[in-house]
Amino acid sequence: MDRLGTVAVVGVGLIGGSIGLALRARGLAAEVVGVGRDLASLQQARERGVIDRATTDLSRGVAEADVVVVCTPVGRIAEDVRHAAELAPRSALITDAGSTKRGIVEAVERSSPRAAEMYVAAHPLAGSERSGSAFARADLYQDRVCVLTPTARTASDRLRRAREFWAGLGCRIVEMGPAEHDEVVAYTSHLPHALAASLAAAVPADWHPLAAGAFRDGTRVAGADTELWTAIFRDNRGPLMNAVAKLQDRLSSLKYALMNDDEESIRRWWSDARARRLLFEAQQPPEA
Amino acid sequence: MDRLGTVAVVGVGLIGGSIGLALRARGLAAEVVGVGRDLASLQQARERGVIDRATTDLSRGVAEADVVVVCTPVGRIAEDVRHAAELAPRSALITDAGSTKRGIVEAVERSSPRAAEMYVAAHPLAGSERSGSAFARADLYQDRVCVLTPTARTASDRLRRAREFWAGLGCRIVEMGPAEHDEVVAYTSHLPHALAASLAAAVPADWHPLAAGAFRDGTRVAGADTELWTAIFRDNRGPLMNAVAKLQDRLSSLKYALMNDDEESIRRWWSDARARRLLFEAQQPPEA
């Protein structure tokens, strides 16, 4: 893509910070402005080279932006997009990095025609159980999928520019509707987080000495930020409830087979799951 | 410990192979004999330096053994211990590496006073989703917990020698009763495996492109061997059913909070789990 002028990153945590680092490392923008509420932490991010300039004033941050990337928690994104649309140049692209899409897209499209025209919803599938710009990495998005969820109201030039922007950070672009996105990530991301937390809480600390690799890996993401995941779960509660119910059904099948000591059913229950996992492994890029 | 003479490893897969490698790397035994059913794979293990000598004849394998380590699948261990007790010198220590303990210990103690006296049940908490001696590693047991589950019938000298044997491989020793062991590992190991398999099976392959780190880590152990895990689940089906039910209760709590969009309950549900996971992390050795 052509080199961008100013890119405003609203919310400079792990996600926004990694976008800033990637833009600067790749020389994709003339300037990366970080916008946040805490000037001290923004200045730390600037000192670490995550952003070029820091401001707590959204208006000043986006006034000359070619691109505004909203990286705030999912509960705040729609409002931040709406404000950015009022304050940024009419020609700007506004995109985001939220883990859910349907509610955000609906709220933005309800808010104003201007915001609806400027905005392309995005979800780069990368993150970490850590938070804060101190953990930001320039390669966080390299070879990761970024889902774009355009609607009938999305401007075609903004969609093209959003594809270029996220591809420029190293992402592979996938496109689908916002509701479909939310249904899929309920299974592929939110359910794994719910299971990790369930497992972590189910095992008394006294028993930790007998917990090895399966427990360690199975609970890793339970260390993620509470406010972040409370907001994601709430925002996607319908699809997540369905995914949890489906998972409970699979556990019930296992329990029933165990109750009857039904060797063949236990074997099939395991081998079906194993086949799916081996398929997933075979689909991964070699470095993953 | 004093250097051992002959150690017989019965079942030379990932687990038995790693014991052989560790014994040889540390010079703990004069000779490591591998006993198995498939001579070709035993000879491959010998060529890779996993064992010194290979035989398919249990009698010849254990005839001069100081220690016999039974590393066969859990469904076969009690029978293999019983045979080894008949064929090995009366003074030998027999131990095992099975993931469950109560059923095995009861079967061995029922089988003969001689076997009961020679046997100390063990469960080294190390493994892999891979199987076969080709994946064996000399450091598989380094700094791992090995649970010994002696009973009132366990000979005290054998218990002392079992502690020395497993500590010699690098393990930290923990002791508890066989039934308590099975209850704990139902939560710390078997439940994580059941969840990994449930999650792997719940996500359609079409959706794999939208699956990232949480799914990858959460399903890793679902790639483990079907026969191994069918046998473990069957052997520990009572405690595992309880653990699965408890996990389902936690998922139901989440579903209920989601249904009511009860922000405070969702937040507490997540933060309780997060606190437990952070405690687990803090307890791990730095290299883990």
Coordinates of C-alpha atoms in Angstrom, one line a residue:
Chain A
M1 CA 0.0 0.0 0.0
D2 CA 1.0 3.7 -0.3
R3 CA 2.7 5.0 2.7
L4 CA 0.1 6.4 5.1
G5 CA 0.3 9.9 6.7
T6 CA -0.9 9.9 10.3
V7 CA -2.3 6.8 11.9
A8 CA -4.1 7.3 15.2
V9 CA -4.1 4.3 17.6
V10 CA -6.9 4.8 20.2
G11 CA -6.1 2.6 23.2
V12 CA -2.4 1.8 23.5
G13 CA -2.3 -1.6 25.2
L14 CA -0.9 -4.9 24.0
I15 CA -3.1 -4.8 20.8
G16 CA -2.8 -1.1 20.0
G17 CA 0.8 -1.0 21.0
S18 CA 1.7 -3.9 18.7
I19 CA 0.0 -2.1 15.8
G20 CA 2.0 1.0 16.6
L21 CA 5.3 -1.1 16.7
A22 CA 4.4 -2.9 13.5
L23 CA 3.6 0.3 11.6
R24 CA 6.8 1.9 12.7
A25 CA 9.0 -1.1 12.2
R26 CA 7.7 -1.5 8.6
G27 CA 7.7 2.3 7.9
L28 CA 4.1 2.2 6.9
A29 CA 3.1 5.6 8.3
A30 CA 4.6 9.0 8.6
E31 CA 3.5 9.3 12.2
V32 CA 1.8 7.0 14.7
V33 CA -0.2 9.0 17.3
G34 CA -1.3 7.2 20.5
V35 CA -4.5 8.3 22.1
G36 CA -5.4 7.2 25.6
R37 CA -6.7 8.3 29.0
D38 CA -3.5 8.0 31.0
L39 CA -0.7 10.3 29.8
A40 CA 2.0 8.7 31.9
S41 CA 1.5 5.3 30.3
L42 CA 1.2 6.8 26.8
Q43 CA 4.6 8.5 27.5
Q44 CA 6.1 5.2 28.5
A45 CA 4.8 3.8 25.2
R46 CA 6.4 6.6 23.4
E47 CA 9.7 6.1 25.2
R48 CA 9.7 2.5 24.2
G49 CA 9.2 3.4 20.5
V50 CA 5.6 2.1 20.3
I51 CA 4.2 5.4 19.1
D52 CA 5.6 8.7 17.8
R53 CA 3.3 11.1 19.7
A54 CA 1.0 10.8 22.7
T55 CA -2.2 12.7 23.5
T56 CA -5.2 12.2 25.8
D57 CA -7.3 14.5 23.5
L58 CA -9.1 12.4 20.9
S59 CA -9.8 15.5 18.8
R60 CA -6.1 16.4 18.5
G61 CA -5.1 12.7 18.0
V62 CA -7.4 12.1 15.0
A63 CA -7.6 15.6 13.5
E64 CA -5.2 14.7 10.6
A65 CA -5.5 10.9 10.6
D66 CA -5.6 8.9 7.4
V67 CA -6.4 5.9 9.6
V68 CA -7.9 5.6 13.1
V69 CA -7.5 2.2 14.8
V70 CA -9.7 1.8 17.8
C71 CA -8.2 -0.7 20.2
T72 CA -10.2 0.0 23.4
P73 CA -12.2 -2.7 25.2
V74 CA -15.2 -4.1 23.3
G75 CA -17.6 -2.3 25.6
R76 CA -16.2 1.1 24.5
I77 CA -15.4 0.6 20.8
A78 CA -18.7 1.7 19.3
E79 CA -18.6 4.9 21.2
D80 CA -15.0 5.6 20.4
V81 CA -15.6 4.9 16.7
R82 CA -18.6 7.4 16.8
H83 CA -16.5 10.1 18.4
A84 CA -13.5 9.5 16.0
A85 CA -15.9 9.8 13.0
E86 CA -17.0 13.2 14.2
L87 CA -13.4 14.4 14.8
A88 CA -11.4 12.8 12.0
P89 CA -11.2 14.0 8.4
R90 CA -14.2 12.8 6.4
S91 CA -11.8 10.8 4.2
A92 CA -10.3 8.8 7.1
L93 CA -10.7 5.1 7.5
I94 CA -11.7 4.0 10.9
T95 CA -11.2 0.4 11.9
D96 CA -10.9 -1.5 15.2
A97 CA -9.5 -4.6 16.8
G98 CA -12.4 -5.8 18.9
S99 CA -13.0 -9.5 19.6
T100 CA -16.7 -9.2 18.9
K101 CA -18.4 -7.6 15.9
R102 CA -22.2 -7.7 15.7
G103 CA -23.1 -5.4 18.5
I104 CA -20.3 -2.9 17.7
V105 CA -21.2 -2.8 14.0
E106 CA -24.9 -2.4 14.8
A107 CA -24.2 0.4 17.2
V108 CA -21.9 2.3 14.8
E109 CA -24.3 2.0 11.9
R110 CA -27.2 3.3 14.2
S111 CA -25.1 6.2 15.4
S112 CA -24.6 8.2 12.2
P113 CA -24.3 7.7 8.4
R114 CA -20.9 9.4 8.6
A115 CA -19.6 6.8 11.1
A116 CA -21.1 3.9 9.1
E117 CA -19.4 5.1 6.0
M118 CA -15.9 5.6 7.5
Y119 CA -15.8 2.4 9.6
V120 CA -14.7 -1.1 8.6
A121 CA -15.0 -3.6 11.5
A122 CA -11.9 -5.8 12.0
H123 CA -10.8 -8.6 14.4
P124 CA -7.1 -9.5 14.2
L125 CA -6.8 -13.0 15.7
A126 CA -3.8 -12.4 17.9
G127 CA -3.4 -11.5 21.5
S128 CA -2.0 -12.8 24.7
E129 CA -2.9 -13.5 28.2
R130 CA -0.8 -10.5 29.0
S131 CA -1.9 -6.9 28.8
G132 CA -0.3 -3.5 28.5
S133 CA 1.9 -1.9 25.9
A134 CA 5.0 -3.3 27.7
F135 CA 4.2 -6.7 26.1
A136 CA 3.6 -5.2 22.6
R137 CA 5.4 -6.9 19.7
A138 CA 6.0 -5.7 16.2
D139 CA 5.3 -9.3 14.9
L140 CA 2.1 -10.0 16.8
Y141 CA 0.1 -9.9 13.6
Q142 CA 2.5 -11.6 11.3
D143 CA 0.7 -14.4 9.4
R144 CA -2.3 -14.1 11.7
V145 CA -5.8 -14.0 10.3
C146 CA -7.6 -10.7 10.5
V147 CA -11.4 -11.0 10.0
L148 CA -13.1 -8.0 8.4
T149 CA -16.9 -7.9 8.7
P150 CA -18.3 -5.4 6.2
T151 CA -22.0 -4.9 5.7
A152 CA -24.2 -3.5 2.9
R153 CA -23.4 -0.1 4.3
T154 CA -19.6 -0.4 4.2
A155 CA -18.0 2.0 1.7
S156 CA -16.1 -0.1 -0.9
D157 CA -13.0 2.2 -0.9
R158 CA -12.8 1.9 2.9
L159 CA -13.1 -1.8 2.7
R160 CA -10.2 -1.9 0.2
R161 CA -8.1 0.4 2.4
A162 CA -8.9 -1.7 5.5
R163 CA -7.7 -4.8 3.6
E164 CA -4.5 -3.0 2.7
F165 CA -4.0 -1.7 6.2
W166 CA -4.3 -5.1 8.0
A167 CA -2.5 -7.0 5.2
G168 CA 0.3 -4.4 5.6
L169 CA 0.7 -5.4 9.3
G170 CA 1.2 -9.0 8.1
C171 CA -2.3 -10.4 8.4
R172 CA -4.1 -12.8 6.2
I173 CA -7.6 -11.3 5.5
V174 CA -10.8 -13.3 5.9
E175 CA -14.2 -11.6 5.3
M176 CA -17.6 -12.6 6.7
G177 CA -20.7 -11.0 8.2
P178 CA -20.6 -9.7 11.8
A179 CA -23.1 -12.2 13.2
E180 CA -21.3 -15.1 11.5
H181 CA -18.0 -13.9 13.0
D182 CA -19.4 -13.8 16.5
E183 CA -20.9 -17.3 16.2
V184 CA -17.6 -18.7 15.0
V185 CA -15.4 -17.0 17.6
A186 CA -17.8 -18.1 20.3
Y187 CA -16.4 -21.6 19.5
T188 CA -12.9 -20.9 18.4
S189 CA -11.9 -18.3 21.0
H190 CA -14.5 -17.5 23.7
L191 CA -15.3 -21.2 24.5
P192 CA -11.6 -22.1 24.9
H193 CA -11.3 -19.2 27.4
A194 CA -14.4 -20.3 29.3
L195 CA -13.0 -23.8 29.5
A196 CA -9.6 -22.6 30.6
A197 CA -11.2 -20.6 33.4
S198 CA -13.5 -23.5 34.4
L199 CA -10.6 -25.8 34.7
A200 CA -8.4 -23.4 36.6
A201 CA -11.2 -22.8 39.1
A202 CA -12.2 -26.5 39.4
V203 CA -8.8 -27.7 40.7
P204 CA -8.0 -26.8 44.4
A205 CA -4.6 -25.1 44.8
D206 CA -3.6 -28.0 47.2
W207 CA -3.6 -30.2 44.2
H208 CA -1.4 -28.1 41.9
P209 CA 1.7 -30.2 42.7
L210 CA 0.0 -33.0 40.7
A211 CA -0.8 -30.8 37.8
A212 CA 1.4 -31.1 34.7
G213 CA 1.4 -30.1 31.1
A214 CA -2.2 -30.8 30.3
F215 CA -3.4 -28.5 33.1
R216 CA -0.8 -25.9 32.4
D217 CA -1.7 -25.5 28.7
G218 CA -5.4 -26.0 29.3
T219 CA -5.5 -23.1 31.8
R220 CA -3.0 -20.7 30.2
V221 CA -5.5 -18.1 28.9
A222 CA -7.4 -18.1 32.3
G223 CA -4.6 -15.6 33.3
A224 CA -6.0 -13.0 30.9
D225 CA -7.5 -9.7 32.0
T226 CA -10.8 -9.8 34.0
E227 CA -12.3 -6.7 32.6
L228 CA -11.4 -7.6 29.0
W229 CA -13.0 -11.0 29.2
T230 CA -16.0 -9.9 31.2
A231 CA -16.8 -7.4 28.4
I232 CA -16.2 -10.0 25.6
F233 CA -18.4 -12.6 27.3
R234 CA -21.2 -10.1 27.9
D235 CA -21.0 -8.8 24.4
N236 CA -21.2 -12.2 22.8
R237 CA -23.4 -13.9 25.4
G238 CA -25.9 -15.5 23.1
P239 CA -23.4 -17.4 20.8
L240 CA -21.3 -18.2 23.8
M241 CA -24.2 -19.7 25.7
N242 CA -24.9 -22.0 22.8
A243 CA -21.2 -23.0 22.5
V244 CA -21.1 -23.8 26.3
A245 CA -24.2 -25.9 26.0
K246 CA -22.8 -27.8 23.1
L247 CA -19.6 -28.5 25.1
Q248 CA -21.6 -29.6 28.0
D249 CA -23.4 -32.1 25.7
R250 CA -20.1 -33.6 24.7
L251 CA -19.1 -33.9 28.4
S252 CA -22.4 -35.6 29.1
S253 CA -21.8 -38.1 26.3
L254 CA -18.5 -38.9 28.0
K255 CA -20.0 -39.2 31.4
Y256 CA -22.7 -41.6 30.1
A257 CA -20.1 -43.8 28.4
L258 CA -18.0 -43.8 31.6
M259 CA -21.1 -44.7 33.7
N260 CA -21.7 -47.7 31.5
D261 CA -18.0 -48.5 31.2
D262 CA -18.8 -48.6 27.4
E263 CA -15.3 -49.1 26.0
E264 CA -16.3 -48.7 22.4
S265 CA -18.1 -45.4 23.0
I266 CA -15.2 -44.0 25.0
R267 CA -12.8 -45.0 22.3
R268 CA -14.9 -43.4 19.6
W269 CA -15.5 -40.3 21.7
W270 CA -11.7 -39.8 22.0
S271 CA -10.7 -40.8 18.5
D272 CA -13.2 -38.4 16.9
A273 CA -11.8 -35.6 18.9
R274 CA -8.2 -36.7 18.2
A275 CA -8.9 -36.8 14.4
R276 CA -10.1 -33.2 14.5
R277 CA -7.1 -32.0 16.5
L278 CA -4.7 -33.8 14.1
L279 CA -6.5 -32.1 11.2
F280 CA -6.0 -28.7 12.9
E281 CA -2.3 -29.4 13.4
A282 CA -1.9 -30.4 9.8
Q283 CA -3.5 -27.0 8.8
Q284 CA -1.1 -24.9 10.8
P285 CA 1.8 -23.0 9.3
P286 CA 5.1 -24.8 10.1
E287 CA 6.2 -22.1 12.6
A288 CA 3.0 -22.1 14.7
Chain B
M1 CA 21.8 -44.3 45.3
D2 CA 24.2 -47.2 44.8
R3 CA 24.6 -48.1 41.1
L4 CA 22.0 -50.6 40.1
G5 CA 22.8 -53.8 38.3
T6 CA 20.2 -54.7 35.7
V7 CA 17.0 -52.6 35.3
A8 CA 14.3 -54.2 33.2
V9 CA 12.0 -51.8 31.4
V10 CA 8.8 -53.6 30.4
G11 CA 7.1 -51.6 27.6
V12 CA 9.6 -49.4 25.7
G13 CA 7.5 -46.5 24.5
L14 CA 7.8 -42.8 25.3
I15 CA 7.6 -43.4 29.0
G16 CA 9.8 -46.5 29.3
G17 CA 12.1 -45.3 26.6
S18 CA 12.7 -42.0 28.6
I19 CA 13.4 -44.1 31.7
G20 CA 16.0 -46.1 29.8
L21 CA 17.6 -43.0 28.3
A22 CA 17.8 -41.3 31.8
L23 CA 19.3 -44.4 33.4
R24 CA 21.9 -44.7 30.7
A25 CA 22.7 -41.0 30.6
R26 CA 23.2 -40.8 34.3
G27 CA 25.1 -44.1 34.5
L28 CA 22.6 -45.4 37.2
A29 CA 22.5 -49.0 36.0
A30 CA 25.0 -51.6 34.7
E31 CA 22.5 -52.7 32.1
V32 CA 19.0 -51.6 30.9
V33 CA 17.0 -54.4 29.3
G34 CA 14.0 -53.5 27.2
V35 CA 11.1 -56.0 27.3
G36 CA 8.4 -55.8 24.7
R37 CA 6.2 -57.6 22.3
D38 CA 7.6 -56.2 19.0
L39 CA 11.3 -57.2 18.5
A40 CA 11.7 -54.8 15.6
S41 CA 10.7 -51.7 17.6
L42 CA 12.8 -52.9 20.5
Q43 CA 15.8 -53.2 18.3
Q44 CA 15.2 -49.7 16.9
A45 CA 15.2 -48.5 20.6
R46 CA 18.4 -50.3 21.2
E47 CA 20.0 -48.7 18.1
R48 CA 19.0 -45.3 19.4
G49 CA 20.7 -46.0 22.7
V50 CA 17.4 -46.1 24.7
I51 CA 18.2 -49.6 26.0
D52 CA 21.3 -51.9 26.1
R53 CA 19.5 -55.2 25.4
A54 CA 16.2 -56.2 23.9
T55 CA 14.0 -59.2 24.5
T56 CA 10.4 -60.3 23.9
D57 CA 10.8 -62.9 26.7
L58 CA 9.7 -61.4 30.0
S59 CA 11.4 -64.3 31.9
R60 CA 14.8 -63.6 30.3
G61 CA 14.3 -59.9 30.7
V62 CA 13.7 -59.8 34.4
A63 CA 15.7 -62.9 35.5
E64 CA 18.6 -60.9 37.0
A65 CA 16.9 -57.6 37.5
D66 CA 17.4 -55.4 40.5
V67 CA 14.5 -53.2 39.4
V68 CA 11.6 -53.9 37.0
V69 CA 9.8 -50.8 35.7
V70 CA 6.4 -51.7 34.1
C71 CA 5.5 -49.1 31.5
T72 CA 2.7 -50.8 29.7
P73 CA -0.8 -49.3 29.3
V74 CA -2.8 -49.1 32.5
G75 CA -5.1 -52.0 31.5
R76 CA -2.1 -54.4 31.4
I77 CA 0.1 -53.2 34.3
A78 CA -1.3 -55.3 37.1
E79 CA -0.9 -58.5 35.0
D80 CA 2.6 -57.5 34.0
V81 CA 3.6 -56.8 37.6
R82 CA 2.2 -60.2 38.7
H83 CA 4.2 -62.0 36.0
A84 CA 7.4 -60.0 36.7
A85 CA 7.0 -60.9 40.4
E86 CA 7.0 -64.6 39.6
L87 CA 10.0 -64.4 37.2
A88 CA 12.3 -61.8 38.8
P89 CA 14.6 -62.5 41.8
R90 CA 12.7 -62.3 45.1
S91 CA 14.8 -59.3 46.2
A92 CA 13.8 -57.2 43.1
L93 CA 11.9 -54.0 43.3
I94 CA 9.0 -53.8 40.9
T95 CA 7.5 -50.4 40.1
D96 CA 5.4 -48.9 37.4
A97 CA 4.5 -45.7 35.6
G98 CA 0.8 -45.9 35.2
S99 CA -1.5 -42.9 35.2
T100 CA -4.0 -44.6 37.6
K101 CA -3.2 -46.4 40.8
R102 CA -6.2 -47.7 42.9
G103 CA -7.3 -50.5 40.5
I104 CA -3.7 -51.6 39.7
V105 CA -2.6 -51.7 43.4
E106 CA -5.8 -53.7 44.4
A107 CA -5.3 -56.2 41.6
V108 CA -1.6 -56.7 42.4
E109 CA -2.2 -57.1 46.1
R110 CA -5.0 -59.6 45.4
S111 CA -2.8 -61.6 43.1
S112 CA 0.0 -62.8 45.4
P113 CA 1.7 -61.9 48.7
R114 CA 5.0 -62.1 46.7
A115 CA 3.9 -59.5 44.2
A116 CA 2.4 -57.3 46.9
E117 CA 5.7 -57.3 48.7
M118 CA 7.9 -56.6 45.7
Y119 CA 5.8 -53.8 44.2
V120 CA 5.7 -50.0 44.8
A121 CA 3.1 -48.2 42.7
A122 CA 4.4 -45.0 41.0
H123 CA 3.1 -42.3 38.7
P124 CA 5.7 -40.0 37.3
L125 CA 3.8 -36.9 36.1
A126 CA 5.4 -36.5 32.7
G127 CA 4.3 -37.5 29.3
S128 CA 3.5 -36.1 26.0
E129 CA 0.8 -36.1 23.4
R130 CA 3.3 -38.1 21.3
S131 CA 3.9 -41.8 21.8
G132 CA 6.7 -44.2 20.9
S133 CA 10.3 -44.5 22.0
A134 CA 11.4 -42.3 19.1
F135 CA 10.1 -39.4 21.2
A136 CA 11.8 -40.5 24.4
R137 CA 14.0 -37.9 26.2
A138 CA 16.6 -38.4 28.9
D139 CA 15.3 -35.3 30.7
L140 CA 11.6 -36.2 30.6
Y141 CA 11.5 -36.7 34.4
Q142 CA 13.8 -33.9 35.4
D143 CA 12.2 -31.9 38.2
R144 CA 8.8 -33.6 37.7
V145 CA 6.7 -34.9 40.5
C146 CA 6.6 -38.7 40.9
V147 CA 3.7 -39.9 43.1
L148 CA 4.3 -43.1 45.0
T149 CA 1.2 -44.8 46.5
P150 CA 2.3 -47.2 49.1
T151 CA -0.2 -49.2 51.2
A152 CA -0.1 -51.0 54.5
R153 CA 1.3 -54.0 52.6
T154 CA 4.2 -52.2 50.9
A155 CA 7.6 -53.4 52.2
S156 CA 9.5 -50.6 53.7
D157 CA 12.8 -51.4 52.0
R158 CA 11.1 -51.5 48.6
L159 CA 9.5 -48.1 49.4
R160 CA 12.9 -46.7 50.2
R161 CA 14.4 -48.1 47.0
A162 CA 11.5 -46.8 44.9
R163 CA 12.1 -43.3 46.3
E164 CA 15.7 -43.6 45.4
F165 CA 15.0 -45.0 42.0
W166 CA 12.6 -42.2 40.9
A167 CA 14.6 -39.5 42.6
G168 CA 17.6 -40.8 40.7
L169 CA 15.8 -40.0 37.5
G170 CA 15.3 -36.4 38.6
C171 CA 11.9 -36.7 40.1
R172 CA 10.5 -34.9 43.2
I173 CA 8.7 -37.6 45.3
V174 CA 5.2 -37.1 46.6
E175 CA 3.4 -39.9 48.6
M176 CA -0.3 -40.5 49.1
G177 CA -2.8 -43.4 49.0
P178 CA -3.8 -44.9 45.7
A179 CA -7.5 -43.8 45.9
E180 CA -6.5 -40.2 46.8
H181 CA -4.0 -40.2 43.9
D182 CA -6.8 -41.2 41.5
E183 CA -9.2 -38.6 42.8
V184 CA -6.6 -35.8 42.4
V185 CA -5.3 -36.8 38.9
A186 CA -9.0 -37.1 37.8
Y187 CA -8.9 -33.3 38.2
T188 CA -5.3 -32.4 37.4
S189 CA -4.8 -34.6 34.4
H190 CA -7.8 -36.6 33.2
L191 CA -10.2 -33.7 33.3
P192 CA -7.9 -31.5 31.3
H193 CA -7.6 -34.3 28.7
A194 CA -11.4 -34.7 28.6
L195 CA -11.8 -30.9 28.1
A196 CA -9.2 -30.8 25.3
A197 CA -11.0 -33.5 23.5
S198 CA -14.4 -32.0 24.0
L199 CA -13.2 -28.7 22.6
A200 CA -11.4 -30.2 19.7
A201 CA -14.6 -32.1 18.7
A202 CA -16.9 -29.1 19.3
V203 CA -15.3 -26.9 16.7
P204 CA -16.0 -27.7 13.0
A205 CA -13.0 -28.0 10.8
D206 CA -14.3 -25.2 8.6
W207 CA -13.9 -22.8 11.5
H208 CA -10.2 -23.7 12.2
P209 CA -8.9 -20.7 10.3
L210 CA -10.5 -18.5 13.1
A211 CA -8.9 -20.6 15.8
A212 CA -5.8 -19.1 17.5
G213 CA -3.7 -19.6 20.6
A214 CA -6.4 -20.4 23.1
F215 CA -7.8 -23.2 20.9
R216 CA -4.4 -24.5 20.0
D217 CA -3.2 -24.8 23.6
G218 CA -6.6 -25.9 24.8
T219 CA -6.7 -28.9 22.5
R220 CA -3.0 -29.9 22.4
V221 CA -3.4 -33.1 24.4
A222 CA -6.4 -34.2 22.4
G223 CA -3.8 -35.5 19.9
A224 CA -2.7 -38.2 22.4
D225 CA -3.1 -41.9 21.8
T226 CA -6.6 -43.2 21.7
E227 CA -6.0 -46.6 23.3
L228 CA -3.9 -45.1 26.1
W229 CA -6.6 -42.6 27.0
T230 CA -9.5 -45.0 26.6
A231 CA -7.8 -47.3 29.1
I232 CA -7.0 -44.4 31.6
F233 CA -10.6 -43.0 31.4
R234 CA -12.1 -46.5 32.0
D235 CA -9.8 -47.3 34.8
N236 CA -10.5 -44.0 36.6
R237 CA -14.1 -43.6 35.5
G238 CA -15.7 -42.9 39.0
P239 CA -13.4 -40.0 39.9
L240 CA -13.4 -38.7 36.4
M241 CA -17.3 -38.7 36.2
N242 CA -17.3 -36.6 39.4
A243 CA -14.7 -34.2 38.0
V244 CA -16.6 -33.8 34.7
A245 CA -19.8 -33.1 36.7
K246 CA -18.1 -30.4 38.7
L247 CA -16.8 -28.8 35.6
Q248 CA -20.2 -28.8 34.1
D249 CA -21.5 -27.1 37.2
R250 CA -19.0 -24.3 36.6
L251 CA -20.0 -24.0 33.0
S252 CA -23.7 -23.8 34.1
S253 CA -22.9 -21.0 36.5
L254 CA -21.4 -19.1 33.6
K255 CA -24.3 -19.8 31.4
Y256 CA -26.7 -18.6 34.0
A257 CA -24.7 -15.4 34.5
L258 CA -24.7 -14.9 30.7
M259 CA -28.4 -15.5 30.4
N260 CA -29.1 -12.7 32.9
D261 CA -26.3 -10.5 31.6
D262 CA -25.1 -10.4 35.2
E263 CA -21.9 -8.4 34.9
E264 CA -20.8 -8.7 38.5
S265 CA -21.3 -12.5 38.4
I266 CA -19.4 -12.9 35.2
R267 CA -16.6 -10.7 36.5
R268 CA -16.4 -12.8 39.7
W269 CA -16.6 -16.0 37.8
W270 CA -13.6 -15.0 35.7
S271 CA -11.5 -13.3 38.4
D272 CA -11.8 -16.3 40.8
A273 CA -10.5 -18.6 38.0
R274 CA -7.8 -16.1 37.1
A275 CA -6.5 -15.9 40.7
R276 CA -6.2 -19.7 40.8
R277 CA -4.3 -19.7 37.5
L278 CA -1.9 -16.9 38.7
L279 CA -1.3 -18.9 41.9
F280 CA -0.4 -22.0 39.8
E281 CA 2.0 -19.9 37.7
A282 CA 3.7 -18.5 40.8
Q283 CA 4.2 -22.0 42.0
Q284 CA 6.0 -23.3 38.9
P285 CA 9.8 -23.6 38.7
P286 CA 11.2 -20.8 36.6
E287 CA 12.1 -23.1 33.6
A288 CA 8.6 -24.6 33.3

